[in-house]
Amino acid sequence: MGGKRYDYWGNLPEYLWQDFKEADLGLYDYQTAGRRGQGAPSIELEDEAAILADILISLRAHARVVLLGHSMGGLLAKGTIARLIEMRNKAVLKRVRGVVLLASPQLGSLKVPSWLRWLSRDARALAPHNRYLRRVDTLFESRVKLSVLEDNARPYNIPVWALYSPGDFWVDPTSASIGLPESQRRAVRGDHGSVIRPPHREADSYAFVGEAIKGALTQAGMRSRRTQDIECRAATFGDFPGIMELAERMFGGTTPPEQNEMFAQLVREYPESMRVVCRVTQSPRVRHEVLLGYSCVMPLTGDAASAIKDGKLAADDIRGRHIVRPDERPEVVYVGAVAAIDAASRAVVLEALRSHLHTFRRANEIEILARAATADGLRLVTRNHFTPLSGRSEIGTLFKFCRPATP
């Protein structure tokens, strides 16, 4: 806050030029503090992040980008990534190989007087646990893999490093380093400004910045040899143990052998009726899959359809005899299960389910039914154009898909 483009960083840009000769070094400028209102209109930090995101999108000649931000600049860097996530710009996010936060108050600063929030855009951006910071943190927690070593299902691999000083008046160590592994955070002597103005190239602060940049580039090399992606495909017989384990973990109980036989019949006669979502990690020699979710759609006979509507046949009681033969037209298509371990895999499962049901939606004579077994299931059916047959929208109610009105 209050910094300028060229006279703010001390010797840091010069040292980076010397040590990373093949890199382009860009110094970003934006208005804060006393510079607000001078020249261009003064805007919120969230709007500044949208501008910087568009600049990164335009840098098509650069295959790799590492962002460094001091204080509020670190919040701008995180906000820019959050903006790209909201835009679902996977191509640009893949080019962002790391973020280095230098004395950045990720949780806000307790030193900013609360009364200033009504007068200053900067104070609103730095207010502890403010709405914008919470939104950015939520996106990072659910979508971004921050650790170089950790392996999880988050779709964007953007490691973050944090440099801070215990003697910093404005930013406390917890706010500066929260959520990061010990190997990716460093405490150094100094104050809020000196952490980005190393007196010489051997200073601890500059050594950490150099290590972080090299770590980001090394991580990029590792990713070129070992890729990770989310894949949705038709289930196979080999997926059954994982599907049963996930079903029992999420819904409780055990799956009877008769139902396993019914699932096997579905996979054999209707390959698209059961779909799985997996996290796939692949290297040149090894492919590893972790099951994240699945969906099951059952084409039922007329008798089974009547029994479902009368409440005489529950999803757990459906067997092979209730499934129509491949050469017959189903009376009802029943959504038997939708399960996923997190929001990202759920989105993929639902998209695959919608695509599969699209063929049945073209024919009004084929009913699509679903029973909400959980509170989460109740939210899903009500949001996807299903209406309760009994008129009461509650758990356990049978719902029917209704084609949305054409505008």
XYZ file of C-alpha atoms in Angstrom:
407
model
C 0.000 0.000 0.000
C 1.444 3.353 -1.054
C 4.192 1.778 -3.156
C 5.259 2.718 -6.664
C 6.377 0.665 -9.591
C 10.120 1.325 -9.818
C 11.381 2.816 -6.551
C 9.749 0.391 -4.136
C 11.640 -2.900 -4.275
C 15.192 -1.780 -3.486
C 17.832 -4.120 -4.942
C 15.471 -7.079 -5.357
C 14.768 -6.593 -9.117
C 18.473 -6.215 -9.873
C 19.341 -9.423 -8.021
C 16.574 -11.298 -9.826
C 17.856 -10.055 -13.195
C 21.304 -11.380 -12.328
C 20.143 -14.809 -11.133
C 17.297 -15.481 -13.606
C 18.752 -14.191 -16.874
C 16.252 -16.016 -19.079
C 13.220 -14.549 -17.304
C 11.235 -11.420 -18.074
C 10.733 -9.286 -14.980
C 7.535 -7.254 -14.922
C 6.834 -4.644 -12.231
C 3.110 -4.066 -11.790
C 1.742 -0.697 -10.702
C -1.640 0.107 -9.156
C -3.022 2.959 -7.093
C -3.274 2.800 -3.308
C -3.143 5.165 -0.316
C -2.328 8.782 -1.285
C -2.089 7.923 -4.975
C -5.794 7.129 -5.162
C -7.680 9.752 -7.107
C -4.573 10.806 -9.053
C -5.076 10.159 -12.748
C -7.122 6.983 -13.301
C -10.230 6.413 -11.178
C -9.621 4.706 -7.846
C -10.983 1.132 -7.754
C -11.392 -1.735 -5.273
C -8.748 -4.449 -4.920
C -11.166 -7.003 -6.384
C -11.489 -4.912 -9.556
C -7.699 -4.532 -9.711
C -7.414 -8.330 -9.594
C -9.730 -8.566 -12.619
C -7.417 -6.201 -14.535
C -4.291 -8.165 -13.623
C -6.041 -11.416 -14.568
C -6.742 -10.022 -18.045
C -3.081 -8.991 -18.346
C -1.977 -12.547 -17.536
C -4.423 -13.846 -20.137
C -2.790 -11.589 -22.734
C 0.738 -12.877 -21.980
C 0.453 -15.715 -24.468
C 4.187 -15.755 -25.254
C 5.076 -16.688 -21.663
C 4.718 -20.387 -20.870
C 5.469 -19.935 -17.153
C 4.572 -17.179 -14.702
C 5.595 -16.746 -11.053
C 3.858 -13.992 -9.069
C 5.603 -12.105 -6.256
C 3.595 -9.729 -4.097
C 4.468 -7.610 -1.080
C 1.835 -6.828 1.554
C -1.373 -5.877 -0.281
C 0.354 -6.977 -3.495
C 0.247 -10.546 -2.193
C -3.503 -10.229 -1.703
C -3.728 -8.919 -5.269
C -1.786 -11.952 -6.529
C -4.118 -14.374 -4.730
C -7.154 -12.391 -5.867
C -5.947 -12.600 -9.470
C -5.726 -16.395 -9.254
C -9.171 -16.507 -7.640
C -10.507 -14.434 -10.535
C -9.015 -16.867 -13.075
C -10.574 -19.782 -11.192
C -13.977 -18.093 -11.304
C -13.458 -17.541 -15.038
C -12.511 -21.239 -15.372
C -9.472 -20.218 -17.412
C -7.523 -23.468 -17.051
C -4.984 -22.556 -19.724
C -3.723 -19.474 -17.877
C -3.889 -21.161 -14.458
C -1.674 -23.927 -15.831
C 0.944 -21.297 -16.716
C 0.966 -19.834 -13.180
C 3.642 -21.997 -11.561
C 3.842 -20.393 -8.120
C 3.145 -17.434 -5.842
C 5.590 -15.807 -3.404
C 3.926 -13.780 -0.638
C 6.170 -11.204 1.048
C 4.699 -9.997 4.356
C 1.160 -10.382 2.983
C -1.745 -10.354 5.474
C -3.749 -13.296 4.112
C -6.284 -12.910 6.935
C -6.192 -9.113 6.900
C -4.411 -6.785 9.311
C -5.542 -6.142 12.875
C -3.663 -2.825 12.810
C -6.084 -1.190 10.398
C -8.665 0.873 12.377
C -12.191 -0.368 11.765
C -13.553 3.149 11.241
C -11.291 3.563 8.192
C -13.268 0.912 6.295
C -16.013 3.476 5.642
C -13.526 5.899 4.071
C -10.778 3.843 2.440
C -10.821 1.103 -0.185
C -7.435 -0.046 1.103
C -8.770 -0.392 4.640
C -11.677 -2.481 3.344
C -9.261 -4.766 1.484
C -7.090 -5.191 4.596
C -9.890 -5.555 7.150
C -9.553 -8.848 9.091
C -11.621 -11.685 7.597
C -13.449 -9.357 5.202
C -15.865 -10.708 2.614
C -13.410 -10.596 -0.301
C -10.570 -12.309 1.581
C -12.956 -15.047 2.740
C -14.076 -15.659 -0.832
C -10.500 -15.854 -2.084
C -9.486 -18.209 0.760
C -12.465 -20.476 0.055
C -11.421 -20.824 -3.584
C -7.825 -21.571 -2.603
C -8.845 -24.142 0.017
C -11.129 -26.011 -2.360
C -9.366 -25.614 -5.721
C -5.635 -24.927 -5.291
C -2.875 -27.335 -4.280
C -0.559 -25.081 -2.244
C 2.114 -27.552 -1.148
C 4.925 -28.773 -3.377
C 4.860 -32.192 -1.693
C 1.164 -32.731 -0.919
C -0.914 -34.865 -3.282
C -4.662 -34.150 -3.309
C -7.592 -33.858 -5.679
C -7.542 -30.084 -6.082
C -7.484 -29.229 -9.788
C -4.967 -26.341 -9.805
C -1.359 -26.953 -8.810
C -0.055 -23.508 -7.727
C 2.355 -23.781 -4.765
C 2.618 -20.748 -2.470
C 5.603 -19.550 -0.445
C 5.481 -16.914 2.338
C 8.227 -14.675 3.722
C 7.496 -12.646 6.860
C 9.089 -10.995 9.879
C 8.042 -11.477 13.529
C 8.954 -7.805 13.985
C 6.428 -6.638 11.387
C 4.075 -4.078 12.985
C 1.381 -4.416 10.307
C 1.245 -8.150 9.572
C 1.363 -10.870 12.222
C 3.093 -14.201 11.431
C -0.149 -16.208 11.512
C -1.817 -14.014 8.918
C 1.300 -14.052 6.734
C 1.859 -17.822 6.672
C -1.450 -19.541 7.440
C -2.189 -22.746 5.540
C 1.356 -23.257 4.246
C 3.761 -26.095 5.109
C 6.835 -25.280 7.152
C 9.122 -25.856 4.174
C 7.357 -23.095 2.219
C 7.415 -20.320 4.810
C 10.343 -18.405 6.285
C 10.687 -15.925 9.150
C 13.481 -13.338 8.851
C 14.646 -10.327 10.843
C 13.383 -6.930 9.805
C 10.238 -4.885 9.513
C 7.366 -4.700 7.060
C 9.391 -3.015 4.323
C 12.857 -4.476 4.761
C 11.769 -8.027 3.857
C 11.604 -6.953 0.184
C 14.734 -4.762 0.204
C 17.625 -7.172 0.793
C 20.881 -5.339 1.589
C 22.917 -7.910 -0.376
C 22.406 -11.087 -2.389
C 23.401 -13.305 0.550
C 20.609 -11.926 2.764
C 18.202 -14.539 4.185
C 15.204 -12.778 2.669
C 16.610 -12.845 -0.863
C 17.843 -16.428 -0.482
C 14.285 -17.496 0.340
C 12.821 -15.632 -2.653
C 15.351 -17.294 -4.956
C 14.612 -20.731 -3.483
C 10.887 -20.186 -3.929
C 11.232 -19.199 -7.589
C 13.468 -22.190 -8.284
C 10.973 -24.389 -6.436
C 8.157 -23.129 -8.646
C 10.181 -23.894 -11.770
C 11.193 -27.329 -10.465
C 7.539 -28.053 -9.722
C 6.789 -27.130 -13.321
C 9.331 -29.683 -14.523
C 7.822 -32.380 -12.319
C 4.376 -31.673 -13.720
C 5.647 -32.087 -17.270
C 6.630 -35.660 -16.416
C 3.682 -36.503 -14.152
C 0.218 -35.293 -15.100
C -2.961 -35.294 -13.054
C -6.498 -34.859 -14.306
C -10.149 -35.568 -13.507
C -11.672 -38.191 -15.795
C -15.289 -39.308 -16.219
C -15.960 -42.639 -17.937
C -18.305 -45.617 -18.033
C -17.905 -47.957 -15.071
C -16.249 -51.347 -15.477
C -16.439 -54.499 -13.378
C -13.154 -53.531 -11.772
C -14.764 -50.363 -10.363
C -17.301 -52.268 -8.230
C -15.206 -52.564 -5.036
C -14.500 -48.831 -5.039
C -18.135 -47.953 -5.822
C -19.419 -50.175 -3.009
C -16.900 -48.745 -0.549
C -17.819 -45.169 -1.476
C -21.563 -45.942 -1.257
C -21.221 -47.517 2.182
C -19.055 -44.648 3.413
C -21.496 -41.959 2.211
C -24.870 -43.648 2.716
C -24.159 -46.301 5.370
C -25.105 -49.963 5.449
C -23.764 -52.727 3.247
C -24.615 -53.636 -0.334
C -26.329 -57.056 -0.709
C -24.933 -59.500 -3.290
C -28.188 -59.322 -5.276
C -27.672 -55.633 -5.891
C -24.104 -56.231 -6.985
C -25.510 -58.614 -9.588
C -27.924 -55.917 -10.745
C -25.062 -53.425 -11.110
C -23.121 -56.002 -13.121
C -26.127 -56.439 -15.394
C -26.329 -52.674 -15.930
C -22.663 -52.442 -16.852
C -22.999 -55.382 -19.246
C -26.239 -54.347 -20.983
C -26.210 -50.547 -20.566
C -22.545 -49.418 -20.505
C -23.453 -45.741 -20.049
C -25.874 -46.332 -17.163
C -23.136 -46.257 -14.527
C -20.408 -43.643 -14.736
C -17.457 -42.999 -12.458
C -15.324 -39.926 -11.861
C -11.664 -40.566 -11.051
C -8.569 -38.552 -10.328
C -5.976 -39.907 -12.752
C -2.271 -39.495 -12.063
C -0.140 -40.584 -14.973
C 3.563 -40.779 -15.682
C 5.208 -42.323 -18.749
C 5.098 -45.786 -17.121
C 2.361 -45.698 -14.465
C -1.332 -44.786 -14.446
C -3.054 -44.511 -11.064
C -6.773 -43.859 -10.488
C -8.589 -42.748 -7.339
C -12.398 -42.974 -7.371
C -14.035 -39.638 -6.534
C -17.693 -40.298 -7.369
C -20.239 -42.142 -9.481
C -23.783 -42.003 -10.821
C -26.281 -44.770 -11.600
C -29.282 -44.592 -13.946
C -31.644 -47.597 -14.181
C -34.107 -48.197 -17.073
C -37.077 -49.951 -15.432
C -39.911 -52.174 -16.573
C -43.544 -51.084 -16.334
C -44.183 -53.197 -13.215
C -41.097 -51.793 -11.509
C -42.134 -48.250 -12.446
C -45.561 -48.746 -10.846
C -44.001 -50.248 -7.729
C -41.616 -47.288 -7.434
C -44.492 -44.797 -7.667
C -46.621 -46.729 -5.165
C -43.773 -46.801 -2.674
C -43.550 -50.600 -2.817
C -40.075 -50.679 -4.371
C -37.115 -48.823 -2.895
C -33.841 -48.156 -4.679
C -32.025 -50.696 -2.490
C -34.538 -53.389 -3.516
C -34.144 -53.002 -7.282
C -32.825 -56.206 -8.831
C -31.973 -57.486 -12.282
C -35.559 -58.546 -13.033
C -36.672 -54.910 -12.715
C -34.317 -53.779 -15.510
C -35.689 -53.825 -19.055
C -33.934 -55.846 -21.716
C -31.687 -53.915 -24.108
C -34.127 -54.423 -26.998
C -37.076 -52.996 -25.010
C -38.118 -49.430 -24.340
C -38.102 -48.481 -20.627
C -41.239 -47.120 -18.969
C -39.237 -45.138 -16.413
C -35.630 -44.079 -16.042
C -34.746 -44.025 -12.352
C -31.748 -42.089 -11.001
C -30.502 -44.651 -8.520
C -27.544 -42.824 -6.978
C -25.334 -39.766 -7.242
C -22.271 -39.703 -5.006
C -19.086 -37.605 -4.897
C -16.485 -36.821 -2.260
C -16.174 -33.067 -2.921
C -17.656 -30.149 -4.849
C -15.337 -30.509 -7.853
C -16.053 -34.209 -8.429
C -19.767 -33.626 -7.804
C -19.836 -31.038 -10.589
C -18.289 -33.549 -13.008
C -20.695 -36.315 -11.927
C -23.726 -34.075 -12.377
C -22.598 -32.851 -15.783
C -22.136 -36.444 -16.974
C -25.552 -37.375 -15.544
C -27.271 -34.465 -17.295
C -25.628 -35.427 -20.565
C -26.760 -39.062 -20.215
C -30.341 -38.109 -19.359
C -30.542 -35.704 -22.296
C -31.503 -38.518 -24.670
C -34.496 -39.439 -22.497
C -35.631 -35.823 -22.143
C -36.353 -35.662 -25.855
C -39.163 -38.162 -25.442
C -41.876 -36.912 -23.106
C -43.322 -40.424 -22.796
C -40.295 -41.651 -20.821
C -40.444 -40.478 -17.230
C -37.303 -39.658 -15.278
C -37.692 -40.265 -11.541
C -35.447 -39.738 -8.543
C -35.910 -40.092 -4.808
C -34.106 -37.663 -2.494
C -32.464 -39.842 0.161
C -30.383 -37.085 1.812
C -30.535 -33.330 2.342
C -27.881 -32.926 -0.341
C -29.965 -35.033 -2.736
C -32.996 -32.882 -1.981
C -31.066 -29.775 -3.023
C -29.912 -31.448 -6.229
C -33.338 -32.500 -7.452
C -34.969 -29.164 -6.663
C -32.253 -27.299 -8.536
C -32.461 -29.508 -11.618
C -36.123 -29.188 -12.644
C -37.494 -32.116 -10.618
C -40.878 -31.694 -8.907
C -42.315 -33.888 -6.113
C -45.102 -36.253 -7.168
C -46.756 -35.897 -3.768
C -46.553 -32.118 -3.791
C -44.284 -32.115 -0.718
C -40.598 -31.387 -1.240
C -38.840 -33.361 1.485
C -36.351 -36.167 2.051
C -37.767 -39.520 0.959
C -40.143 -37.998 -1.599
C -40.259 -39.288 -5.163
C -39.509 -36.580 -7.730
C -40.232 -36.422 -11.458
C -38.241 -34.469 -13.991
C -40.246 -31.721 -15.682
C -38.966 -30.150 -18.839
C -38.238 -26.460 -18.152
C -40.374 -23.966 -20.035
C -38.853 -22.748 -23.292
C -38.239 -18.987 -23.120
